Coordinates of C-alpha atoms in Angstrom, one line a residue:
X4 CA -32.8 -9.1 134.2
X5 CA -33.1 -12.7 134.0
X6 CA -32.8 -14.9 131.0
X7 CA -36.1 -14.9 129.6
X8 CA -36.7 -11.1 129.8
X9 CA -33.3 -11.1 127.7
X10 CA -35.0 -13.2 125.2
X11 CA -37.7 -11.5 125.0
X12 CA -36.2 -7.7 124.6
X13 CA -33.7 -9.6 121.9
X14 CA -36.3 -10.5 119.7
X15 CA -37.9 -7.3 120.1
X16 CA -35.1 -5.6 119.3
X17 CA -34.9 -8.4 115.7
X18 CA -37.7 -7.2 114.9
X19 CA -37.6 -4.0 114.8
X20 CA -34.5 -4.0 112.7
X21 CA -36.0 -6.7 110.6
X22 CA -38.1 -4.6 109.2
X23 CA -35.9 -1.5 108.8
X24 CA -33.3 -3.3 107.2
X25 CA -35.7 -4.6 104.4
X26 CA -36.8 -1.2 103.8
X27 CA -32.9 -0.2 103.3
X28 CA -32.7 -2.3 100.6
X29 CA -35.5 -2.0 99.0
X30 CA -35.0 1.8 98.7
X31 CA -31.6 0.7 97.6
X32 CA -32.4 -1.9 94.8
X33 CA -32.6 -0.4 91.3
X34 CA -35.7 -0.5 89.9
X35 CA -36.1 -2.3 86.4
X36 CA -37.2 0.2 83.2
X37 CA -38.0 0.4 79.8
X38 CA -35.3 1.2 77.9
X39 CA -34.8 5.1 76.8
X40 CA -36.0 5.7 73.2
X41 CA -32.7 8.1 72.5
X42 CA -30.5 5.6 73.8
X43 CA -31.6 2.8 71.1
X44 CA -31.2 5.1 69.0
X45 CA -27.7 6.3 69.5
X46 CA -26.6 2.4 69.1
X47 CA -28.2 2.0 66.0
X48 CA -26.4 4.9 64.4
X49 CA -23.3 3.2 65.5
X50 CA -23.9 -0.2 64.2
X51 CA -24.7 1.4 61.1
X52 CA -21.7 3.3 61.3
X53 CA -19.5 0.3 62.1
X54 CA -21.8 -1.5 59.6
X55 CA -20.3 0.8 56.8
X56 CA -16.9 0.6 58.4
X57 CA -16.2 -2.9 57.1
X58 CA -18.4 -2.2 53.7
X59 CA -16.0 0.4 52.7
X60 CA -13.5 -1.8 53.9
X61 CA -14.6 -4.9 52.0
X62 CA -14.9 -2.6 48.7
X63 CA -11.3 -1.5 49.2
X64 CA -10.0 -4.5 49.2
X65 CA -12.0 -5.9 46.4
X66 CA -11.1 -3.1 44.1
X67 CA -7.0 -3.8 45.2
X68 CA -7.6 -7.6 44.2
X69 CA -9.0 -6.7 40.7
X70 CA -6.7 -3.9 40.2
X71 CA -3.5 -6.5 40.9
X72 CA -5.4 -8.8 39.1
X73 CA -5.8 -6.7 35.8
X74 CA -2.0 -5.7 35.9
X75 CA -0.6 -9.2 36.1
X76 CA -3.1 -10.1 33.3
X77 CA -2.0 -6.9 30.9
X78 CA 1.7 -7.5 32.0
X79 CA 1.6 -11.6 30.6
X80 CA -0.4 -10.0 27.7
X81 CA 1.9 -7.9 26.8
X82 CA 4.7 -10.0 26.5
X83 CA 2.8 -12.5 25.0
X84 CA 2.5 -10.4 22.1
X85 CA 6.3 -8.9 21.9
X86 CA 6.8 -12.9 21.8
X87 CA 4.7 -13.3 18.7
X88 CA 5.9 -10.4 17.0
X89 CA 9.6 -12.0 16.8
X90 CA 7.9 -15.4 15.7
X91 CA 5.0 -14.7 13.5
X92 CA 4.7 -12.7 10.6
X93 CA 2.4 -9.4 11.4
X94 CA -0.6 -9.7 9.7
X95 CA -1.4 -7.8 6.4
X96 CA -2.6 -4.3 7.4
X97 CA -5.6 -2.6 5.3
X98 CA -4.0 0.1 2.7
X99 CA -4.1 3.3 4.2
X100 CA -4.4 6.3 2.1
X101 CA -1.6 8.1 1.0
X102 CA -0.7 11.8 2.2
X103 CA -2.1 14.4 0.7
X104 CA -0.3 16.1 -2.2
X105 CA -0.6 20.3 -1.3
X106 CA -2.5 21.8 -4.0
X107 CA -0.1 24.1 -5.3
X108 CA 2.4 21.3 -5.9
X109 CA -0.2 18.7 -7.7
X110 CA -1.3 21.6 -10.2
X111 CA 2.6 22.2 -10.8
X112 CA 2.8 18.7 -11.5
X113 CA -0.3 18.9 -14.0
X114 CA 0.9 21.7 -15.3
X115 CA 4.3 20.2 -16.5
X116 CA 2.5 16.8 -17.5
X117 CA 0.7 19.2 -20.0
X118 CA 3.1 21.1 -21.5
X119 CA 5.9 17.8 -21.5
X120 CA 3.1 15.9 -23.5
X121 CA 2.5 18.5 -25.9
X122 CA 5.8 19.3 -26.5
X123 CA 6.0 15.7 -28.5
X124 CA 3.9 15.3 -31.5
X125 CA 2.9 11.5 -31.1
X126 CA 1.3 12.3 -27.4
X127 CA 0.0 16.0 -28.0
X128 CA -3.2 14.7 -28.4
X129 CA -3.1 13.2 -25.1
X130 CA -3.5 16.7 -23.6
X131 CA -7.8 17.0 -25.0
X132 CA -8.4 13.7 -22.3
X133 CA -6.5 15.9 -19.1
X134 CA -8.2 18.4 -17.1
X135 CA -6.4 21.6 -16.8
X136 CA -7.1 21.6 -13.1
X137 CA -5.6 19.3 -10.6
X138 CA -9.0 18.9 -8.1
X139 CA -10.8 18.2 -11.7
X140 CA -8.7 14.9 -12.2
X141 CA -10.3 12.3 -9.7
X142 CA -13.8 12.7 -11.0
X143 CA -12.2 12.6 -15.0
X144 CA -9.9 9.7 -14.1
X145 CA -11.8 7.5 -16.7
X146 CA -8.7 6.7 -19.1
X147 CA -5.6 5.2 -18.4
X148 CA -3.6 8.3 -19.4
X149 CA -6.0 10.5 -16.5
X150 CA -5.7 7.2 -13.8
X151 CA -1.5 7.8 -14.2
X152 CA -1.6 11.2 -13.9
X153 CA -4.2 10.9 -11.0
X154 CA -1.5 8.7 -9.4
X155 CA 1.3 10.9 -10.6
X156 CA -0.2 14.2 -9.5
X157 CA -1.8 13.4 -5.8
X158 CA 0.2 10.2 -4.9
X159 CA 3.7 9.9 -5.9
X160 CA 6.2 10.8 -3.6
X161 CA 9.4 10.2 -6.2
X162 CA 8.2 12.1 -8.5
X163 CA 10.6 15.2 -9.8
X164 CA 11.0 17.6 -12.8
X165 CA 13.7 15.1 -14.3
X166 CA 11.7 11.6 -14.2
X167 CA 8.1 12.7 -14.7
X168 CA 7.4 12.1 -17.8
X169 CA 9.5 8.6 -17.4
X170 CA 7.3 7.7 -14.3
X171 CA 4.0 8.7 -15.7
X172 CA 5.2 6.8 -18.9
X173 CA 5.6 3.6 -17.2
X174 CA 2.3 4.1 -15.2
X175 CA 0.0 4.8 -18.5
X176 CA 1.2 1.6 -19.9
X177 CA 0.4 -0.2 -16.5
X178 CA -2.8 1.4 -17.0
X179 CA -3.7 0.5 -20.3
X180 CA -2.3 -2.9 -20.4
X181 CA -3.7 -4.2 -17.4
X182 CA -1.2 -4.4 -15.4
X183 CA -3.7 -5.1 -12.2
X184 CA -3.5 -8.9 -13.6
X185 CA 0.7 -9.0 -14.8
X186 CA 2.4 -12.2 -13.8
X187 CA 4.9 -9.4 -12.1
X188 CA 4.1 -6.3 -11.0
X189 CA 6.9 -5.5 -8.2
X190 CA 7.4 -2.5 -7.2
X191 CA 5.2 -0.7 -9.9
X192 CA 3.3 2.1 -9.2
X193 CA 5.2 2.4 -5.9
X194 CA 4.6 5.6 -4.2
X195 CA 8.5 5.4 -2.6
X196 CA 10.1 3.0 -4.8
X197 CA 12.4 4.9 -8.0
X198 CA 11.1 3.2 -11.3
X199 CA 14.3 1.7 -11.8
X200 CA 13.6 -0.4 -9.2
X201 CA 9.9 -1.7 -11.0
X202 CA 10.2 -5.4 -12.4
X203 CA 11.6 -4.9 -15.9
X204 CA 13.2 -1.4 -16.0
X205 CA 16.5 -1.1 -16.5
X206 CA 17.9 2.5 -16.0
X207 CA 21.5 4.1 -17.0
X208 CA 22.5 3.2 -13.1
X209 CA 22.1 -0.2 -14.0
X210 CA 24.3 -0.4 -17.1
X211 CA 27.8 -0.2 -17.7
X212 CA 29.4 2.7 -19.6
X213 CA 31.1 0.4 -22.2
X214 CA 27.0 -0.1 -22.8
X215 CA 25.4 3.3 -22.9
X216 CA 28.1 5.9 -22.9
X217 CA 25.8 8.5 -23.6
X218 CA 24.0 8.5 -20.7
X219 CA 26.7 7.7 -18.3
X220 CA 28.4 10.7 -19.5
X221 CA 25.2 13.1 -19.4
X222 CA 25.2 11.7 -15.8
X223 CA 21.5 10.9 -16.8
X224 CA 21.3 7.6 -14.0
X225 CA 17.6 7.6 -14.0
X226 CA 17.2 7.5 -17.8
X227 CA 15.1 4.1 -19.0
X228 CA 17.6 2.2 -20.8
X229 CA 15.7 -0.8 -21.2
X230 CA 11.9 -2.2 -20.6
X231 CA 11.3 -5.8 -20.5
X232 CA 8.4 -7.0 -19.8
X233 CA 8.3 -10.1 -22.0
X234 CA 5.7 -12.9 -21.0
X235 CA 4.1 -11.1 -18.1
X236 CA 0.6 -11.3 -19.8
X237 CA 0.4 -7.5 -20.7
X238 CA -2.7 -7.3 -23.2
X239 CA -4.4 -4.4 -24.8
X240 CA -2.5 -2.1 -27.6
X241 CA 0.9 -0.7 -27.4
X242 CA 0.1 3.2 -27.4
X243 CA 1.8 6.7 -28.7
X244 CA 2.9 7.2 -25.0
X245 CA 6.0 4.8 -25.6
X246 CA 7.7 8.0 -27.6
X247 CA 8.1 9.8 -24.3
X248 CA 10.6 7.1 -23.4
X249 CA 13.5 9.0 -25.1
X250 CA 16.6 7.1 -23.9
X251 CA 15.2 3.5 -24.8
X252 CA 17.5 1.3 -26.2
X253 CA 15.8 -2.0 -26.0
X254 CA 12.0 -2.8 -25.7
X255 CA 11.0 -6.6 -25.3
X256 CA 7.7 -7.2 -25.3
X257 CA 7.0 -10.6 -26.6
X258 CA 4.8 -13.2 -25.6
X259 CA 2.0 -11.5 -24.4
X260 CA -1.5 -10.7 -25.8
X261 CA -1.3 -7.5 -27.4
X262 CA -3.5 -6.3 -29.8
X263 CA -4.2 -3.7 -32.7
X264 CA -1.9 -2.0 -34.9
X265 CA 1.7 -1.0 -34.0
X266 CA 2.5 2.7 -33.7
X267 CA 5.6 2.4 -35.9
X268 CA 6.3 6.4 -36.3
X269 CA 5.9 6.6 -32.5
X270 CA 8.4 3.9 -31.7
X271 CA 10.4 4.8 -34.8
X272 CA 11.0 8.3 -33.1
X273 CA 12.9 7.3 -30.3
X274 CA 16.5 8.0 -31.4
X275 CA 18.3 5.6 -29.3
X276 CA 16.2 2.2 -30.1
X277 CA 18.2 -0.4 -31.2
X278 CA 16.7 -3.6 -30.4
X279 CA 12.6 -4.5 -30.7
X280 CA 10.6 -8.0 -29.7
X281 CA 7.5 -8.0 -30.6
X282 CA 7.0 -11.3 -31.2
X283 CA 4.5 -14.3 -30.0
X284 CA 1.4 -11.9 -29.9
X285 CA -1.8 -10.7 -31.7
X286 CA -1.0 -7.6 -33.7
X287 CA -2.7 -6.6 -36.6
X288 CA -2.4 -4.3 -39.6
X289 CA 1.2 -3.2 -41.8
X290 CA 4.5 -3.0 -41.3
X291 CA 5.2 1.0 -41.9
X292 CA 8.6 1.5 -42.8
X293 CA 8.7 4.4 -40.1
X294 CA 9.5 2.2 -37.5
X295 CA 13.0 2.5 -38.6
X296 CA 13.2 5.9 -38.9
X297 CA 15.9 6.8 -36.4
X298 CA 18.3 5.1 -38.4
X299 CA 19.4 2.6 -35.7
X300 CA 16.8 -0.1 -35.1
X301 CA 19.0 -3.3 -35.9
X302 CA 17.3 -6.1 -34.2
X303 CA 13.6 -6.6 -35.1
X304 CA 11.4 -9.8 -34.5
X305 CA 7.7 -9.5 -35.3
X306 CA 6.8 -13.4 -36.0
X307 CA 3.9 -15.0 -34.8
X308 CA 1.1 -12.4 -35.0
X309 CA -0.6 -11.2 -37.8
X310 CA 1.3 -8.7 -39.7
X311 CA -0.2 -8.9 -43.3
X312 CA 1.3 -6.6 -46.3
X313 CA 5.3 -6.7 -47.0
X314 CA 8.1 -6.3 -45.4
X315 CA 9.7 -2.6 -46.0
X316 CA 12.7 -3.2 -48.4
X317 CA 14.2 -0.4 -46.1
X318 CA 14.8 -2.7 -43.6
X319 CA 16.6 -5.0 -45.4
X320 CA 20.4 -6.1 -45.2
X321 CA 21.1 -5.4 -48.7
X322 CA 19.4 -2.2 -49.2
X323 CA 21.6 0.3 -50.9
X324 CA 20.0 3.4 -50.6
X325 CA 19.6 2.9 -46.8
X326 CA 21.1 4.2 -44.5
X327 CA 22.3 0.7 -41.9
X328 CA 19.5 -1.6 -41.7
X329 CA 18.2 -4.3 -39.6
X330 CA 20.9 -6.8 -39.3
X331 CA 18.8 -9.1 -37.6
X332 CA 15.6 -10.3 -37.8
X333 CA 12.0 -12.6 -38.0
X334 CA 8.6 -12.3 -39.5
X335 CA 6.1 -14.7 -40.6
X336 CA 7.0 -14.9 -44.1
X337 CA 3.8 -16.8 -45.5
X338 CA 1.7 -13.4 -44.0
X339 CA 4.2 -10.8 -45.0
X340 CA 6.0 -11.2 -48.3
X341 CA 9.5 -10.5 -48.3
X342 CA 11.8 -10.3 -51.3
X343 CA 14.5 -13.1 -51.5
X344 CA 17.1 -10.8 -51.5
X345 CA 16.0 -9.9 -48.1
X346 CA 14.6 -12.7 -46.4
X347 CA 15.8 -16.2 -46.1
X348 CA 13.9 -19.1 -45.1
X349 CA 16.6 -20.6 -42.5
X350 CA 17.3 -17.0 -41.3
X351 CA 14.5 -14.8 -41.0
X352 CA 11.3 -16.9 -42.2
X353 CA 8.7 -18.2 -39.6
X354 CA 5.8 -20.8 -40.8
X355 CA 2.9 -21.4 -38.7

């Protein structure tokens, strides 16, 4: 076969396989589709997935941010506070109300208050402005003999058989004399303070036995030995209730604003009173020789109120027929007239 037959069968032969070998790869190449609905799908799901992924993820780390956040915050707080508590005074806290007193024991206490006050005939009469019940005294709490035996009965803590009637005592008379306005009023109508720790009371623990053997011996400690409350702007009357302070041995209550007549048999029964200032206020009314009845009164200044009548010849130095007297002694002389052999101008007289 020559050269150009070889050619020709060659090219024959290209063609053929031309053709063939297109085919092969066109059979062979993929052909392009649509996408399949299901497999969208299935990548959503997980970009939603991946999506919530790194949401729960951000939330958990905010939540640890605020959380460290708050606790360093509460932490500098804190001992911000413990810092101003050892620098600063705490501020003044709201009263809170008192415990209540059990029922049985505050009608105990009543019941004693009753029968203590009517036991002594210059307070008897004390007993018609008390309820006999104990739940009955807060809505009849209108006098200031019912407000200290409110107090007494549902508040005090102190309070025993031996020092009632000294406590409620010292409460009527900061009752009656208005003692919500006193210059000094510490420790009064303290719920856990003892009453001979109230400004002005001065008790048989307090004294020496040289001063008031009596008591020292009777090993009486909480009797009242003394009450001063002298200038401390007391006003109102002195009352009856001053005869339940049995062991009293000195009573100063001068230059206030008292007014009224004196109780002289009341005061005049306490057995033990030696000393009595009652001067530089506003009283009214007589001079009754019973304020000397116990037979031991020997200091007595009454000046600058407004005594009117005389001066009881009892209570003079020179008195035969009585028994001691008042050694010493003042009284406005041009209101109450005094005998010369009694009084002397230099010694006992006061002039306005």
């Amino acid at each position: 076969m020559d050269d150009s037959e070889s050619e020709h069968v060659l090219e024959a032969a290209v063609a053929v396989v031309t053709p063939m070998e297109q085919a092969r790869h066109t059979i062979n190449k993929p052909e392009p589709h649509e996408p399949s609905p299901l497999f969208d799908e299935t990548n959503k799901e997980l970009e939603e997935r991946k999506l919530r992924r790194e949401l729960y993820i951000v939330l958990a780390l905010a939540c640890l941010v605020v959380a460290v956040v708050v606790v360093t915050v509460s932490v500098i707080a804190t001992g911000g506070k413990k810092k101003q508590i050892h620098q600063t005074k705490s501020p003044t806290r709201a009263p809170t109300m008192a415990p209540t007193i059990g029922v049985t024991l505050a009608q105990q206490r009543l019941d004693l208050i009753l029968s203590q006050l009517a036991n002594n005939t210059f307070t008897a009469n004390y007993t018609s402005t008390l309820p006999t019940s104990a739940s009955q005294l807060e809505e009849n709490s209108n006098t200031p003999m019912a407000q200290a035996t409110q107090w007494l009965v549902h508040s005090d803590k102190l309070v025993n058989e031996d020092n009632l009637m000294r406590r409620l005592t010292l409460a009527t008379i900061y009752y009656q004399n208005g003692g919500s306005k006193w210059s000094n009023t510490s420790n009064w109508l303290s719920k856990t303070k003892h009453h001979c720790e109230w400004y002005g009371v001065t008790c048989c623990s307090d004294v020496s036995e040289q001063y008031s053997p009596t008591c020292v011996s009777a090993n009486d400690v909480d009797a009242i030995m003394e009450l001063n409350l002298s200038g401390n702007q007391l006003k109102g009357q002195v009352t009856p209730i001053f005869a339940q302070l049995t062991d009293l041995r000195r009573l100063d209550l001068s230059y206030n604003s008292f007014t009224g007549t004196l109780p002289c048999s009341a005061l005049g029964s306490l057995p033990s009173l030696m000393s009595l200032y009652l001067q530089h206020n506003t009283f009214t009314g007589e001079l009754d020789y019973n304020l000397r009845q116990n037979g031991v009164l020997q200091t007595l200044f009454v000046q600058r109120n407004n005594f009117t009548g005389e001066w009881p010849k009892s209570f003079c130095p020179l008195c035969p027929t009585c028994s001691g007297n008042v050694d010493v002694f003042g009284l406005d002389c041009d209101e109450v007239s005094c005998n010369d052999n009694c009084c002397t101008e230099y010694n006992h007289c006061y002039y306005d």
